[in-house]
XYZ file of C-alpha atoms in Angstrom:
584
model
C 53.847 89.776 248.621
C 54.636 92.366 245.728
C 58.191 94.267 245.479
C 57.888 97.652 244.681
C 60.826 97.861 242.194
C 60.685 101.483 242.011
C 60.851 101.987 245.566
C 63.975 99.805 245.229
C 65.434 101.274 242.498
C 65.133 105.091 244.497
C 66.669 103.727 247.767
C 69.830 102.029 246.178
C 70.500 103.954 243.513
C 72.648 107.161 243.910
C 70.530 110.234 243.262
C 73.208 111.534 240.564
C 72.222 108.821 238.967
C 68.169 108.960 238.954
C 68.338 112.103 237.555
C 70.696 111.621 234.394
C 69.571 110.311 230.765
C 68.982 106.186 230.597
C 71.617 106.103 227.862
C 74.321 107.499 230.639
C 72.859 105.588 233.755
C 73.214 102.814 231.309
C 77.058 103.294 230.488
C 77.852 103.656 233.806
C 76.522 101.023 235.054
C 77.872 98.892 232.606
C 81.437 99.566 233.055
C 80.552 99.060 236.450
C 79.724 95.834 235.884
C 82.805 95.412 234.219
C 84.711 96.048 236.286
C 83.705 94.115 239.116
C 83.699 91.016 236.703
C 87.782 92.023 236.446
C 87.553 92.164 240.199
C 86.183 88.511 239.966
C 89.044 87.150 237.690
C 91.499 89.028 239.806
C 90.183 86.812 243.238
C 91.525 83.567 241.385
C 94.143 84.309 239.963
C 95.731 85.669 243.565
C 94.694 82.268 244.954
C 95.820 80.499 242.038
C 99.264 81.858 242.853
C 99.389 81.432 246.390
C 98.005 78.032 245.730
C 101.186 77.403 243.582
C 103.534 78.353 245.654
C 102.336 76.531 248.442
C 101.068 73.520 247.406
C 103.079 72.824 243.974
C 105.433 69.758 244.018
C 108.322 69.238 242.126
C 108.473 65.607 242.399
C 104.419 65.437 241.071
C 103.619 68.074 239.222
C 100.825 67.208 237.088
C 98.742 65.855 240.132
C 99.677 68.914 242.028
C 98.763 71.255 239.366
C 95.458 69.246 239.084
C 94.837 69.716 242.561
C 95.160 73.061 242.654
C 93.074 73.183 239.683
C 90.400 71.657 241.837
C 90.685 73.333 244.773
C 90.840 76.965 243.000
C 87.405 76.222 240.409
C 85.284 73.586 242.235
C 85.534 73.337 245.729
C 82.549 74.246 247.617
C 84.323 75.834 250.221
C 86.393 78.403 247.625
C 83.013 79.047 245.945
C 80.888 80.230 249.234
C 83.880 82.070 250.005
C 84.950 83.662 246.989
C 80.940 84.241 247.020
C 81.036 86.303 250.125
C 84.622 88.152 249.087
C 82.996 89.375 245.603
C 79.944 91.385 247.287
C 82.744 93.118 250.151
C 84.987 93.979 246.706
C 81.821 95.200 244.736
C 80.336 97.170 247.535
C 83.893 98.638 248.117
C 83.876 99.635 244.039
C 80.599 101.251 244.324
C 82.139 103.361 246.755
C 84.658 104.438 245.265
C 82.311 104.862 242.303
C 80.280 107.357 244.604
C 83.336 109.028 245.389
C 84.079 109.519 241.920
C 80.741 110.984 240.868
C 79.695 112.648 243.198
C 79.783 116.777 243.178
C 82.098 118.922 244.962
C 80.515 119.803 248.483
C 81.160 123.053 250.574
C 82.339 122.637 253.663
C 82.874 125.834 255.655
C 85.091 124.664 258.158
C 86.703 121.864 259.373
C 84.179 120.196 261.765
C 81.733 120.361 258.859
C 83.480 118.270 257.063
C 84.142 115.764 259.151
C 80.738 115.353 260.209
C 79.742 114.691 256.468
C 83.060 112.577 255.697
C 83.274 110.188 258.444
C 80.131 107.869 257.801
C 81.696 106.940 254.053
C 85.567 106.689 256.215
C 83.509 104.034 258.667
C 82.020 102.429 255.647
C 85.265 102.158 253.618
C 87.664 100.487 256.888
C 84.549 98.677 257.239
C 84.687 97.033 253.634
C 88.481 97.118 253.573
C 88.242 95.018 256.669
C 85.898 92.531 255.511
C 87.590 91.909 252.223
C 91.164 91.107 254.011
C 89.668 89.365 256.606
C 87.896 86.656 254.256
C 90.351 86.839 252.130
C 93.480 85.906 255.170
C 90.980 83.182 256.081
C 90.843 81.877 252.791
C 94.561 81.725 252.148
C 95.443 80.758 255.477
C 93.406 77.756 255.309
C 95.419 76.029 252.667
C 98.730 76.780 254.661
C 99.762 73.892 257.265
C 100.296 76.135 260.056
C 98.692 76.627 263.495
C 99.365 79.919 263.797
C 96.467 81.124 261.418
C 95.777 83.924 263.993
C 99.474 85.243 262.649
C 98.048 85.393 259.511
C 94.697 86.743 259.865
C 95.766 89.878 261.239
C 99.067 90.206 258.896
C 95.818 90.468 256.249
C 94.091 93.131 259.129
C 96.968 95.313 259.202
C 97.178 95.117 255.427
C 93.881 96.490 255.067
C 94.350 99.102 257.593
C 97.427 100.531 255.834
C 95.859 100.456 252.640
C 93.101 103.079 254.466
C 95.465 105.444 256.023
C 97.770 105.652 252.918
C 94.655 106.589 250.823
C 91.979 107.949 252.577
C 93.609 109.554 255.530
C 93.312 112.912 254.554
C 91.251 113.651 251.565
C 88.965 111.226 248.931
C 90.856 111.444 245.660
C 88.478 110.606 242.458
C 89.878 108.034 239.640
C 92.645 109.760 237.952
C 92.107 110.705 234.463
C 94.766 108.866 231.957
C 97.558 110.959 230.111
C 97.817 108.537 227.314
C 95.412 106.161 225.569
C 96.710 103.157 225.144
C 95.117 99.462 224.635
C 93.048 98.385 227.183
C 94.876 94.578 227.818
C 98.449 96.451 227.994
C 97.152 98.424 230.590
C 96.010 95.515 232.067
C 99.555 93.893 231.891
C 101.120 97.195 232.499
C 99.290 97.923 235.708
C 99.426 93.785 237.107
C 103.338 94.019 236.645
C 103.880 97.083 238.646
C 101.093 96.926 241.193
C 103.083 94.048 242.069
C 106.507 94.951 242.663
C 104.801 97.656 244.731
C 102.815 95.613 247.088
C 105.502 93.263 247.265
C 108.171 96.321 248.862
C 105.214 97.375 250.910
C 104.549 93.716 252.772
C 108.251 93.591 252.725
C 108.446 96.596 255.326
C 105.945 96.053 257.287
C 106.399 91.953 257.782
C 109.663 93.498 258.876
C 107.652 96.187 261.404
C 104.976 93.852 262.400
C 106.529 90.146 263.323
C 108.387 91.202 265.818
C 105.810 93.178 267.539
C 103.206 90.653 267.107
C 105.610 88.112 268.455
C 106.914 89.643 271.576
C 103.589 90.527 272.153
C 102.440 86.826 272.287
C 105.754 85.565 274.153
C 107.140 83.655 271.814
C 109.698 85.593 270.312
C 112.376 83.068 270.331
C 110.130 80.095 268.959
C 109.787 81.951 265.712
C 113.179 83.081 265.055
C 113.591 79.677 263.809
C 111.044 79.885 261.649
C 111.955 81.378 258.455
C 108.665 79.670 256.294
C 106.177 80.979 258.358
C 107.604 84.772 257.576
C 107.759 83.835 254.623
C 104.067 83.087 254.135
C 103.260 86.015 255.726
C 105.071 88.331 253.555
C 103.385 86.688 250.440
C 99.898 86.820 251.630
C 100.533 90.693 252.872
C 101.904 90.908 248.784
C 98.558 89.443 246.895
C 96.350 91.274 249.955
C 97.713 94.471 248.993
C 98.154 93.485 245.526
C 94.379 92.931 245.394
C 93.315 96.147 247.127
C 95.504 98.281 245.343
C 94.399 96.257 241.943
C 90.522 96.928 242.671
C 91.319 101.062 242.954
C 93.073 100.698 239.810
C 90.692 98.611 238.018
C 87.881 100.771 238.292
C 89.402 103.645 237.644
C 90.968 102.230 234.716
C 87.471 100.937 233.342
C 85.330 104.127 234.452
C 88.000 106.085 232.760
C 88.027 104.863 229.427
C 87.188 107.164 226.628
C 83.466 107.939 225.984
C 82.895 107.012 222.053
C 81.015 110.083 221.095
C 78.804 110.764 218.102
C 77.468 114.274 216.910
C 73.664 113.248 216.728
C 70.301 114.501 218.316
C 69.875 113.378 221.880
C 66.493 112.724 221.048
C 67.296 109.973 219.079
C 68.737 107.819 221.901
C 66.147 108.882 224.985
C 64.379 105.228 224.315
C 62.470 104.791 227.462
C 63.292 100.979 226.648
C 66.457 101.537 226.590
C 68.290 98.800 229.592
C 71.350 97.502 230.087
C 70.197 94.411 228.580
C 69.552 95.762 225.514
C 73.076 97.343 225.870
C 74.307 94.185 226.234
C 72.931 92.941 223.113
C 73.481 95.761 220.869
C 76.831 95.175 221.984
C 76.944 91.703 220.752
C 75.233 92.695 217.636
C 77.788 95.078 216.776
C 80.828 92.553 217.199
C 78.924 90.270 214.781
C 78.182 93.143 212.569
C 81.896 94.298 212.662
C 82.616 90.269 212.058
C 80.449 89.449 209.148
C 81.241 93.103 207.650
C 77.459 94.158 207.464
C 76.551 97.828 208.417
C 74.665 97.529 211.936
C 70.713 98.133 211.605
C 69.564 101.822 212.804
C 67.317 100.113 215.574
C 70.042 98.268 216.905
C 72.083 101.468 217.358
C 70.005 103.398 219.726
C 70.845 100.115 221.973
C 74.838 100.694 221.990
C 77.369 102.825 223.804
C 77.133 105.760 221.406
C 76.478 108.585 223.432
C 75.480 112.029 221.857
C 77.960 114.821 222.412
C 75.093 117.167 223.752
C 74.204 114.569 225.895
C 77.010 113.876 227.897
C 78.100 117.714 227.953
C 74.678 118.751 229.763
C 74.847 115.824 232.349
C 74.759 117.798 235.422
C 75.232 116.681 239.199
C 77.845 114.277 238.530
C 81.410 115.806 238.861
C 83.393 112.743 237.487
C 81.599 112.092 234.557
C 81.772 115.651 233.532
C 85.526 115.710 233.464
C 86.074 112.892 231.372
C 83.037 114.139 229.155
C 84.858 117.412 228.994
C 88.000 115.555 228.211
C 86.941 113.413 225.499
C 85.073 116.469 224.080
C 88.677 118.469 223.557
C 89.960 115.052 222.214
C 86.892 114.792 219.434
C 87.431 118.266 218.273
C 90.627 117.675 217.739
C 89.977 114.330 215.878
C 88.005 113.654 212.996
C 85.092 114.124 214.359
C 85.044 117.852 214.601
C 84.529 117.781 210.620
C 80.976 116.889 211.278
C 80.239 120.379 212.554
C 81.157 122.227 209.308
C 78.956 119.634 207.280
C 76.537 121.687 205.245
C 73.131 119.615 205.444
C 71.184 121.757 203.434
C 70.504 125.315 202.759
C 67.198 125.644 205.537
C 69.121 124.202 208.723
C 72.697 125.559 207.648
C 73.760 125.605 211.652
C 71.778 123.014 213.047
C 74.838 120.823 214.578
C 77.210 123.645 215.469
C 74.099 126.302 216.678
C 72.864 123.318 219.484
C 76.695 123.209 220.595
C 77.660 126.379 220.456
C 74.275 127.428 222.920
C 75.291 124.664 225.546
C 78.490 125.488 225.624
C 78.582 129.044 225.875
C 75.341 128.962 228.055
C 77.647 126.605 230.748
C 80.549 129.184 230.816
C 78.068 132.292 231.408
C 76.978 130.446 234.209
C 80.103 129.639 235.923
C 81.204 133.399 235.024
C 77.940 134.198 236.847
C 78.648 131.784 239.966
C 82.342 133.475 240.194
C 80.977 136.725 239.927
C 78.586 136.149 242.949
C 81.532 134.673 245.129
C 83.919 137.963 244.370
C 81.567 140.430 244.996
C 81.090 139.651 248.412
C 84.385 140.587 249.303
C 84.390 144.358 247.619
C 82.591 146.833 249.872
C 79.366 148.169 248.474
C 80.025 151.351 246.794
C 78.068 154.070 248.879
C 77.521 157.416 246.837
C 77.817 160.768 248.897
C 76.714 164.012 248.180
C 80.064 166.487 248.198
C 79.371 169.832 247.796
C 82.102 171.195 245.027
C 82.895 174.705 245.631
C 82.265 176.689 242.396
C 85.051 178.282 240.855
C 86.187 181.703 241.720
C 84.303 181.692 244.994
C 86.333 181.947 248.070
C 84.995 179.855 251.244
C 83.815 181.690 253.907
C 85.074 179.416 257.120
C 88.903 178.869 257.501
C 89.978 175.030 256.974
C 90.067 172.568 260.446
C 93.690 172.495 261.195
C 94.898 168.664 260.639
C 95.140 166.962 264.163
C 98.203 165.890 265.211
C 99.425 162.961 267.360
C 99.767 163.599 271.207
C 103.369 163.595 271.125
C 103.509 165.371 268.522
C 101.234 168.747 270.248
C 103.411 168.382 273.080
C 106.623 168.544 271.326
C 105.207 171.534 269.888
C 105.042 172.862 273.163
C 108.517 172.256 273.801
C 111.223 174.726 272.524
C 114.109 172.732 273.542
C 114.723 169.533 271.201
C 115.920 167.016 274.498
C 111.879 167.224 275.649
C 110.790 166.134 272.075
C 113.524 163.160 272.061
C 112.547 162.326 275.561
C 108.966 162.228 274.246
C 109.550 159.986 270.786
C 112.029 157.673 273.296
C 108.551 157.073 275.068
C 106.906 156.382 271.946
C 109.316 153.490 270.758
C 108.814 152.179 274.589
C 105.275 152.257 274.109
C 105.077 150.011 270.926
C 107.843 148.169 272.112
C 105.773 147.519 275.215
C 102.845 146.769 273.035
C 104.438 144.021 270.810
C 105.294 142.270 273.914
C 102.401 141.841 275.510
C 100.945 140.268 272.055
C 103.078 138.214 272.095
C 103.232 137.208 275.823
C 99.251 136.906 274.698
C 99.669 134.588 271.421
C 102.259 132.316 274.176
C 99.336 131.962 276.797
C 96.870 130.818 274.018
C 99.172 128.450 273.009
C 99.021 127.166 277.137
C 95.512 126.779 277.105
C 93.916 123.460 277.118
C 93.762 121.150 274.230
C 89.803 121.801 274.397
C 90.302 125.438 273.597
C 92.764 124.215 270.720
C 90.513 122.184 269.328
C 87.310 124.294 269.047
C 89.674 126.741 267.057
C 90.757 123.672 264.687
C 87.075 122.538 264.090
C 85.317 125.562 264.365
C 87.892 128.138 262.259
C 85.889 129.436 259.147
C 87.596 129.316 255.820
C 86.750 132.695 254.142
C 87.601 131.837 250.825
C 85.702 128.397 251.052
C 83.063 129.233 248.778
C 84.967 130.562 246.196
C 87.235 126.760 246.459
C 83.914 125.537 245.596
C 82.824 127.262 242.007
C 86.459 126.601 241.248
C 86.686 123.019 241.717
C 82.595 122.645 240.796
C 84.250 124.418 237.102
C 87.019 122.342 236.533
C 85.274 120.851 234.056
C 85.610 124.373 232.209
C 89.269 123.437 231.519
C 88.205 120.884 228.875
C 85.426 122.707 227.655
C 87.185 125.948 226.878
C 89.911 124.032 225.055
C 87.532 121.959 223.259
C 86.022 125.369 222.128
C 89.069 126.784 221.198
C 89.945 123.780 219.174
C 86.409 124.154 216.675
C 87.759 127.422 215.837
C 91.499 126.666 215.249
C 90.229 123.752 212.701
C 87.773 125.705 211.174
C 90.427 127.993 209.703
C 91.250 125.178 206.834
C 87.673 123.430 206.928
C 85.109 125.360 207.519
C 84.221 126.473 203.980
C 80.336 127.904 204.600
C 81.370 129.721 207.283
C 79.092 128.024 209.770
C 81.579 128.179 212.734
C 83.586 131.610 212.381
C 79.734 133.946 212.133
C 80.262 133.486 216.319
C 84.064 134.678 216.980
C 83.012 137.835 218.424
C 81.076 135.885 221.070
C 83.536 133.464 221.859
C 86.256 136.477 222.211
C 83.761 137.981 224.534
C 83.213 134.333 226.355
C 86.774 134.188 226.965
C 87.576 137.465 228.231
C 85.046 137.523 230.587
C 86.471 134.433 232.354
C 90.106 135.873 232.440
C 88.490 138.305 234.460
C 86.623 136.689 236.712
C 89.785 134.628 237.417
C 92.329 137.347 237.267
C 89.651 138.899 240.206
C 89.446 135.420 242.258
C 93.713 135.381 241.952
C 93.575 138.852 244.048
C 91.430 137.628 246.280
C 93.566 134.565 247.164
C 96.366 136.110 247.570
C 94.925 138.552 249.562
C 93.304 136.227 251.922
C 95.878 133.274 251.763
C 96.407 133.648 255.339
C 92.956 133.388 256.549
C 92.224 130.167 254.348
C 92.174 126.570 255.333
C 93.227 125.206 251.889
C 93.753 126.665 248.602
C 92.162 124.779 245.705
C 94.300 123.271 243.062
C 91.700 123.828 240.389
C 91.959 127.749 240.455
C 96.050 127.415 238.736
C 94.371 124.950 236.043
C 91.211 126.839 235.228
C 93.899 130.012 234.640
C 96.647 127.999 232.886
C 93.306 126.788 230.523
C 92.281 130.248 229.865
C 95.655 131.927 229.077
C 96.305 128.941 226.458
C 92.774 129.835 225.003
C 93.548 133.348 225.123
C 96.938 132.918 223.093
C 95.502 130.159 220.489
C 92.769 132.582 219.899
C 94.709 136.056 219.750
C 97.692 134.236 218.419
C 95.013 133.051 215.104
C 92.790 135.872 214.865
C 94.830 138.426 216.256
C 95.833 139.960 212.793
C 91.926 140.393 211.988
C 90.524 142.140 214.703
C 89.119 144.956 213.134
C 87.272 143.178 210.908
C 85.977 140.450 213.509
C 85.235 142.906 216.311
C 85.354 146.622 214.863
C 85.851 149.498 217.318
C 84.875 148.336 221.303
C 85.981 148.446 224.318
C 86.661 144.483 223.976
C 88.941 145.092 220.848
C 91.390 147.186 222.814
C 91.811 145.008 225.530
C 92.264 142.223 223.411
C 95.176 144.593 221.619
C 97.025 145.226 225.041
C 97.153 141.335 225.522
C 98.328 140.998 222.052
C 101.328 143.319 222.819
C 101.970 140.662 225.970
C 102.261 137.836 223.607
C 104.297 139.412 220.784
């Protein structure tokens, strides 16, 4: 019988996946990998510790310690369970790997959300579940207790908490890092206070749950006396949520890390035979390279983690990666290896490195200026041209002007000659809208009195007018990087761009910029004109304008002074002065 490994390969893999470059499949699958292998480590050393301080004897502790030695590395029954507890932890990291990566969807109203969202909710409680369930069973069968049923769902309810205090309301991707630090004292950092967390947490709700659990049962008073078996079930509530908040943090920490990034053709690394064993290799390679001191060979290369700047800035359909490509883009051009782009390689390809750049990047902007555009217009009525006939000067009209219509109150006070008719009649008027206020809201009380049905059609059903506009935004947060990253070629080529390779494209980069400012200064008017009649404003709209107003002042601040030479006389140039005048 014959596999069909492509067939395979199509149904697991993710689709944002199948359609990017082997070189970035490869990396991600590799900290993947990685990841879960820290996952791995992470299983024993929480049973290590529980082992400890349950089974540890003062009186013999080199036996004990041997024991638990034993019973943590070569029992059979750890191994087919720790077996079984590694697949639940890796499937639940490949979820939140798909969370991650995955693009931005619109959702137009509430119900079509949670049509879309609540298969991946069933499948996360599902895996969450699993993991604490093998896991309580594990640990509880090294405790000499009967009541292992205590225990078992102490590690249910752990699980269960863990899923409403992070994915009750909305999936949040890995966060991005503020500061780069080394990996192993992030590792240490993270342990230490993932800890102390999870241990307050099982404090609170051993606190919440025993006595519940135990009145429940009917023997309250039996386990008042009992102070060890609380005990235990604090600490295995501490390294269950220890290990689920640990496995969030792990992969984000690892499919986080910076991207190292070369300035080279991205045809130079599409090597159809390129595979993550290869990766693997040129990995090892490299540390014996680095080792011996002996520059790595160019074929060996292609088969590392270098990934091509172009490369991962044009990886499209795969929201995480492009933020932290975007990131670690701002980060290299203001490193060393922005100094690449103002290389001079010889007099026939002057702009070869820069020219490739510049096109992608500025090509990716247009486009989201393009999507924002589309989203705005929709809300300005179409402008409808009608023929007025202007009277020509010195020509009188021949028909008298309509007299303006006045209200009906008005017409009959004019009808009036004594002033108490025309108070009488404004006294009705102030009745009337007084009268009219009521009965809306005698109206907004009765819809609040109408069955929960009819409330919640409205909840489900309610369309979000500005929802597709939340979309581009938070589809273009990306652009916050990029723009900066932009920004920052042309602040350093002040001092090193000598040839002038860079500077030849200011007055398209001014243009660039100013054209986003006003797509966003148009998408701010529209949210605050239809705030009201919005589900949920989108965060990313204050940090794509906080991105371009940096840009903005960078730029004029630098090249303000030299407008007339960069620009000339345009439209562009005066606007450009105005904002000056802002700054200064």
């Amino acid at each position: 019988m014959k596999v069909d490994v492509q067939a395979l390969y199509e149904h697991w893999m993710p689709k944002y996946l199948q359609v990017q470059p082997a070189k970035i499949r490869i990396t991600i699958l590799y900290r993947f990998m990685l990841a879960s292998v820290l996952c791995f480590v992470l299983d024993y050393q929480l049973l290590a510790m529980f082992l400890c301080l349950n089974l540890f004897e003062a009186r013999r502790p080199s036996s004990s310690l041997g024991g638990i030695f034993l019973w943590t590395f070569f029992s059979v029954y750890t191994s087919v369970i720790m077996l079984i507890i590694r697949a639940g932890t890796a499937g639940y990291g490949w979820l939140l790997c798909n969370i991650h990566y995955s693009d931005p969807i619109l959702y137009r109203n509430r119900r079509d959300r949670f049509a879309d969202e609540w298969p991946l909710l069933f499948r996360i409680l599902s895996t969450l579940l699993f993991i604490t369930a093998m896991t309580s069973i594990l640990f509880s069968s090294f405790v000499d207790t009967k009541e292992t049923g205590y225990l078992l769902t102490c590690g249910l309810l752990c699980g269960i908490t863990h899923f409403v205090t992070n994915f009750e309301k909305t999936f949040e991707r890995f966060p991005m890092p503020i500061l780069q630090i080394k990996f192993h004292e992030a590792l240490i950092n993270l342990w230490w206070r993932t800890l102390k967390r999870s241990g307050r947490e099982a404090f609170y709700q051993t606190l919440r749950f025993s006595p519940i659990y135990w009145y429940w049962t009917g023997r309250l008073g039996n386990t008042i006396t009992q102070p060890g078996l609380h005990l235990q079930c604090w600490l295995l509530s501490t390294l269950i949520l220890t290990k689920l908040h640990m496995v969030r943090r792990l992969y984000g920490l690892v499919m986080q890390r910076p991207l190292p990034l070369i300035i080279d053709s991205p045809e130079l690394h599409e090597n159809p035979k390129t595979c993550l064993f290869n990766i693997i290799v040129g990995r090892v390679m490299h540390f014996y390279s680095t080792m011996q001191m002996v520059p790595l060979p160019r074929d060996l290369q292609v088969n590392n983690l270098m990934l091509p700047i172009e490369m991962v800035l044009s990886a499209g359909r795969i929201h995480g990666f492009r933020l932290l490509a975007t990131r670690e883009f701002y980060a290299a051009m203001s490193g060393k290896l922005c100094n690449k782009l103002f290389v001079l390689k010889d007099m026939k390809n002057i702009h070869s490195n820069w020219a490739e750049l510049r096109d992608l990047l500025i090509s990716d902007i247009e486009e989201f200026v393009q999507r924002l555009q589309n989203c705005t217009q929709k809300f300005h009525p179409k402008n409808r041209t009608v023929n007025v006939k202007t009277p020509k000067a010195g020509l009188r009209p021949l028909m008298l002007p309509s007299p303006k219509k006045l209200p009906v109150w008005r017409n009959a006070c004019h009808q009036f000659s004594r002033p108490v008719e025309w108070y009488f009649l404004k006294w009705l008027n102030v009745l009337g809208l007084f009268l009219v206020n009521k009965l809306i809201g005698l109206k907004r009380h009765l819809l609040e009195q109408l069955p929960a049905s009819e409330h919640l059609h409205r909840y489900f059903y309610e369309e979000d007018v500005l929802a597709e506009l939340n979309h581009e935004l938070r589809c273009g947060e990306p652009m916050v990087w990029m723009l900066q990253g932009l920004v920052s070629v042309f602040m350093r080529s002040i001092k090193e761009d000598r040839y002038g390779i860079v500077q030849n494209d200011l007055p398209l980069v001014f243009e660039t910029l100013h054209k986003v400012e006003d797509q966003l200064n148009s998408a701010t008017l529209l949210i605050h004109k239809h705030r009201c009649n919005c589900l949920k404003t989108s965060p990313s709209h204050e940090l794509l304008l906080t991105a371009i107003r940096r840009c903005q002042c960078r730029m004029l601040t630098t090249f303000g002074p030299h407008l007339d030479f960069i620009l000339g006389r345009c439209d562009l140039k005066r606007a450009l002065e105005e904002r000056m005048e802002l700054i200064y």
